[in-house]
Short mmCIF file of C-alpha atoms in Angstrom, two decimals:
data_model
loop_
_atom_site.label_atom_id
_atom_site.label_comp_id
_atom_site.label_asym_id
_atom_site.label_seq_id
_atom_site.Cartn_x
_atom_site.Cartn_y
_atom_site.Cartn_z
CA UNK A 861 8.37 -31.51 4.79
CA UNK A 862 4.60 -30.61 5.51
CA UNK A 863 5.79 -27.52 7.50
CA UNK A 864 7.77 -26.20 4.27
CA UNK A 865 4.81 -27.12 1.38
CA UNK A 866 2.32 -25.34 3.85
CA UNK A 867 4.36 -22.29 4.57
CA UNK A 868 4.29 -22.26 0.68
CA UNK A 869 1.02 -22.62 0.18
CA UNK A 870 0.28 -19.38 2.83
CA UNK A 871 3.21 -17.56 0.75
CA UNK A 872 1.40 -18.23 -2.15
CA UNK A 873 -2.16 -17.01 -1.13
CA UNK A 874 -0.89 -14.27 1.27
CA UNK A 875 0.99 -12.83 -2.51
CA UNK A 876 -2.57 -13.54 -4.28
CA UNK A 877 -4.35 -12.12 -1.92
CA UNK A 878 -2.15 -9.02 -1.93
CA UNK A 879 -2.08 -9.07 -5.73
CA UNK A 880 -5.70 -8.73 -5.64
CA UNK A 881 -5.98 -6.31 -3.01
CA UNK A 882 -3.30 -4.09 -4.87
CA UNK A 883 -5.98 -3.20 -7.13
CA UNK A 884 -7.26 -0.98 -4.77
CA UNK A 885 -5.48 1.75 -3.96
CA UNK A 886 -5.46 3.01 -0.09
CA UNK A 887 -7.58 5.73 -0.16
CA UNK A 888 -10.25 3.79 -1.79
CA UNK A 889 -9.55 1.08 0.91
CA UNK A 890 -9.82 3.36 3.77
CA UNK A 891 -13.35 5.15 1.98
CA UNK A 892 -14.85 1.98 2.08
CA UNK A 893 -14.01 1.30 5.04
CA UNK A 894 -11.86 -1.86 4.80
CA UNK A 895 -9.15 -2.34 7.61
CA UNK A 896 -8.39 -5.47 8.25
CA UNK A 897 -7.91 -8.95 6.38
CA UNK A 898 -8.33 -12.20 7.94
CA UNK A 899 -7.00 -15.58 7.04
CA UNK A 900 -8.41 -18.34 8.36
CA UNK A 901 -9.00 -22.56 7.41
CA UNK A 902 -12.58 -23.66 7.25
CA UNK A 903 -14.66 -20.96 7.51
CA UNK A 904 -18.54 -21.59 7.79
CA UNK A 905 -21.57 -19.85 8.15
CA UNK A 906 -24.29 -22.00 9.79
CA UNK A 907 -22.70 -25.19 9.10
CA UNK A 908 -22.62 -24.36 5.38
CA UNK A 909 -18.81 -23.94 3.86
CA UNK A 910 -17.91 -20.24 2.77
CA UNK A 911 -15.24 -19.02 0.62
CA UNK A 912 -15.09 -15.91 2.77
CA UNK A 913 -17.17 -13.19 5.10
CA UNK A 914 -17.25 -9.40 4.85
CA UNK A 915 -17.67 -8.49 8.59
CA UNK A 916 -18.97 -4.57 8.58
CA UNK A 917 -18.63 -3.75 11.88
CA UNK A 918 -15.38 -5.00 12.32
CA UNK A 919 -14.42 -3.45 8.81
CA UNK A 920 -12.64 -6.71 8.58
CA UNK A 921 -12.56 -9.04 5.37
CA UNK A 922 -12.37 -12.97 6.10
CA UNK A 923 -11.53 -15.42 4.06
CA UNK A 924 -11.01 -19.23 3.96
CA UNK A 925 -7.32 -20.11 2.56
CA UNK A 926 -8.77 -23.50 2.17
CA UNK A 927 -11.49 -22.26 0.25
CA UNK A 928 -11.54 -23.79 -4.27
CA UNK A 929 -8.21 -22.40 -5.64
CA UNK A 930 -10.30 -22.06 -8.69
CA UNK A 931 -12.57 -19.19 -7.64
CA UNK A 932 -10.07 -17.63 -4.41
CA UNK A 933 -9.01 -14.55 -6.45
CA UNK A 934 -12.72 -14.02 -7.64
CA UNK A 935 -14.03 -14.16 -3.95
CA UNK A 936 -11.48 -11.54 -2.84
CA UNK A 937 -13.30 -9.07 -5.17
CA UNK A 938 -16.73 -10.31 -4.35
CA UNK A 939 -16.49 -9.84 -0.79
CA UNK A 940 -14.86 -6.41 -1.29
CA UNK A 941 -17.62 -5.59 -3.49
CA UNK A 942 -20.23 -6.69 -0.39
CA UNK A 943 -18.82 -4.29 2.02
CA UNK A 944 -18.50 -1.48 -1.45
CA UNK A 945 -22.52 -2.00 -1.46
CA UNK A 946 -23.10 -1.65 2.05
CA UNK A 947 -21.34 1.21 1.89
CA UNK A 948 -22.31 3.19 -1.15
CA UNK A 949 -25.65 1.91 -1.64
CA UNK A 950 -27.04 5.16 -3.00
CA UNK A 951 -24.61 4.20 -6.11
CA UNK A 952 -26.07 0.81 -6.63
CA UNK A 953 -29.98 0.55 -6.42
CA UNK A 954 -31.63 -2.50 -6.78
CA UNK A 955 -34.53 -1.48 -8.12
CA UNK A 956 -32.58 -0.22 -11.18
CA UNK A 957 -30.68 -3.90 -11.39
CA UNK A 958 -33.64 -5.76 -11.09
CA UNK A 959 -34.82 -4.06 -14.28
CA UNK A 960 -31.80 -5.24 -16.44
CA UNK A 961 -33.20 -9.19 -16.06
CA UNK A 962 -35.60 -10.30 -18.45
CA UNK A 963 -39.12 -9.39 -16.93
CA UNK A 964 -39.79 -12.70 -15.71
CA UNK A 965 -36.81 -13.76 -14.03
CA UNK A 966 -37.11 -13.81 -10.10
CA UNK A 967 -34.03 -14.36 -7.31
CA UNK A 968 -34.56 -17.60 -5.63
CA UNK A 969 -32.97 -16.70 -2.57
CA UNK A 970 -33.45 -19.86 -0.98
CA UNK A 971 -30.43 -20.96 0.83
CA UNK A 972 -32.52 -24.74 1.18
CA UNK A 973 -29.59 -25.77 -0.95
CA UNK A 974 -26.21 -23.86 -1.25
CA UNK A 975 -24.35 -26.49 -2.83
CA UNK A 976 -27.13 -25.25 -6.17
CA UNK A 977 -25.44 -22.19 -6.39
CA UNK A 978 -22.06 -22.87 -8.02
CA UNK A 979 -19.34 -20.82 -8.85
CA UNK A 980 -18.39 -21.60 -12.00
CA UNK A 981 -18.97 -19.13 -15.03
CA UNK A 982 -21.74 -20.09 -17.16
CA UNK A 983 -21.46 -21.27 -20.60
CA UNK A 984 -25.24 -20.02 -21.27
CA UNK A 985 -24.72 -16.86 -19.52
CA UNK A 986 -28.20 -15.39 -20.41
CA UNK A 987 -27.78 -12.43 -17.87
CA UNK A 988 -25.62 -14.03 -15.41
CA UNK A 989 -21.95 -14.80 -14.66
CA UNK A 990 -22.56 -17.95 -12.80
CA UNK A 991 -25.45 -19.52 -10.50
CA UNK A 992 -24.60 -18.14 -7.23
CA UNK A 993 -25.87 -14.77 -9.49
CA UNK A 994 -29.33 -15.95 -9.27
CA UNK A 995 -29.24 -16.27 -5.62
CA UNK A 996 -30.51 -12.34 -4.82
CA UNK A 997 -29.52 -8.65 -6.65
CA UNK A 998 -26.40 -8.35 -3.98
CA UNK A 999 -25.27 -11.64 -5.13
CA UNK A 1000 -25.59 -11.04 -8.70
CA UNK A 1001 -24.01 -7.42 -8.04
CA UNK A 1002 -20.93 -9.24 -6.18
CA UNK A 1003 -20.48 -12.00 -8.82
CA UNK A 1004 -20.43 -8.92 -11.78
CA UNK A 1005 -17.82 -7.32 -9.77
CA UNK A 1006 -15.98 -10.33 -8.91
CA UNK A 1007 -15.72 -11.21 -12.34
CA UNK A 1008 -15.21 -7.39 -13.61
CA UNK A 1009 -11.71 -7.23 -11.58
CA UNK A 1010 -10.06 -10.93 -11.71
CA UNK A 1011 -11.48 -12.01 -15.50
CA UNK A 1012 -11.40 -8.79 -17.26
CA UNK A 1013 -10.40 -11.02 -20.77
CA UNK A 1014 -13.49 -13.17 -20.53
CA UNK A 1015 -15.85 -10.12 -19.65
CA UNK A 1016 -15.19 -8.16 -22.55
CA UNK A 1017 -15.67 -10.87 -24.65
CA UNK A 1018 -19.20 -12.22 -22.99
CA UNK A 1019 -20.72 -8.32 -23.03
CA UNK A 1020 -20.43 -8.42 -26.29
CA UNK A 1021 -22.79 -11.51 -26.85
CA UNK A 1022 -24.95 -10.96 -23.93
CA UNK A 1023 -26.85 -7.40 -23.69
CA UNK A 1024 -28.04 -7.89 -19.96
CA UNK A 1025 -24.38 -8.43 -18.25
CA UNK A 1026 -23.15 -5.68 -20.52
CA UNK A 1027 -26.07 -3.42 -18.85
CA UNK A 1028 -25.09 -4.75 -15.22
CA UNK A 1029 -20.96 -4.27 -16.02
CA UNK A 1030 -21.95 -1.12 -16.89
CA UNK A 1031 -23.60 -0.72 -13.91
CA UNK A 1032 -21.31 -1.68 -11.88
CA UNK A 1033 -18.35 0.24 -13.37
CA UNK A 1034 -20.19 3.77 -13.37
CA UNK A 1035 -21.14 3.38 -9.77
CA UNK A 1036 -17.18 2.10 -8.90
CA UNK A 1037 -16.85 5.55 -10.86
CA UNK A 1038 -19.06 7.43 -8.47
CA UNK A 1039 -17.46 6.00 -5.67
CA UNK A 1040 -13.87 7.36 -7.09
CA UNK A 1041 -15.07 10.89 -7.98
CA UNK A 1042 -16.59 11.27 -4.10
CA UNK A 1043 -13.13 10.15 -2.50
#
């Protein structure tokens, strides 16, 4: 019945979700200051659909079970990575990102039209994992770690083509590294 496939479905993402989170170990969860997780259906910011919300003050992460099946696992780790940055900024300045994109490249962040930024990984990645990337440095920064921990396969192959994203994995990696040595 409908009460049996949904009660799957919530087993199912609960266990992703804690796959995901596993990653992380405790300590690291607790330095970050991450203490909660909520689940919710529907989740929107402004009337615009979001795959999940990093609340700071709350230390709480939330995210949409409804939310593309496709890209849930990747969100987990881009949301994480939000409340990493606010956080540990010190480890992750944006002037020193901003210097890895080809000189004329600018952020658009315009959020005139969200439904522009997709998702999915580029084929052309020229610096980029996917367009919500180009969106602003904390967005790119997000989408490099989101990618980092739930597509490892796929990242070690695309560094090696494209010398910008190997720069920002890089990046990314010695400031998780930074993080772990000041725990």
């Amino acid at each position: 019945s409908c009460d049996k496939l949904e009660k799957k479905n919530l087993d199912n993402k609960f266990s992703l979700i804690k796959k995901n989170l596993d990653l992380y170990d405790n300590k690291f969860l607790k330095k970050i200051n991450l203490r909660f997780v909520v689940l919710c259906q529907n989740l929107s910011i402004s009337k615009i659909n979001t795959a999940g919300i990093p609340d700071l003050k709350k230390r709480t992460l939330i995210l949409d079970l409804e939310f593309n099946e496709k890209y849930f696992e990747r969100v987990i780790h881009h949301e994480v990575f939000h409340i990493i940055e606010n956080n540990y900024k010190k480890f992750f300045p944006d002037a020193v990102w901003a210097k890895f994109n080809k000189p004329n490249f600018y952020y658009s962040g315009s959020s005139a039209n969200p439904e522009a930024y997709s998702l999915e990984k580029l084929s052309n990645t020229n610096g980029f994992f996917s367009e919500y990337a180009k969106y602003s440095i904390s967005e790119d920064m997000a989408e490099t770690f989101s990618f980092i921990n739930s597509r490892r396969k796929y990242v070690s192959e695309v560094i090696n083509l494209d010398k910008i994203l190997n720069k920002k994995v890089i990046f990314i990696k010695e400031g998780m590294s930074n993080i772990e040595k000041s725990l």
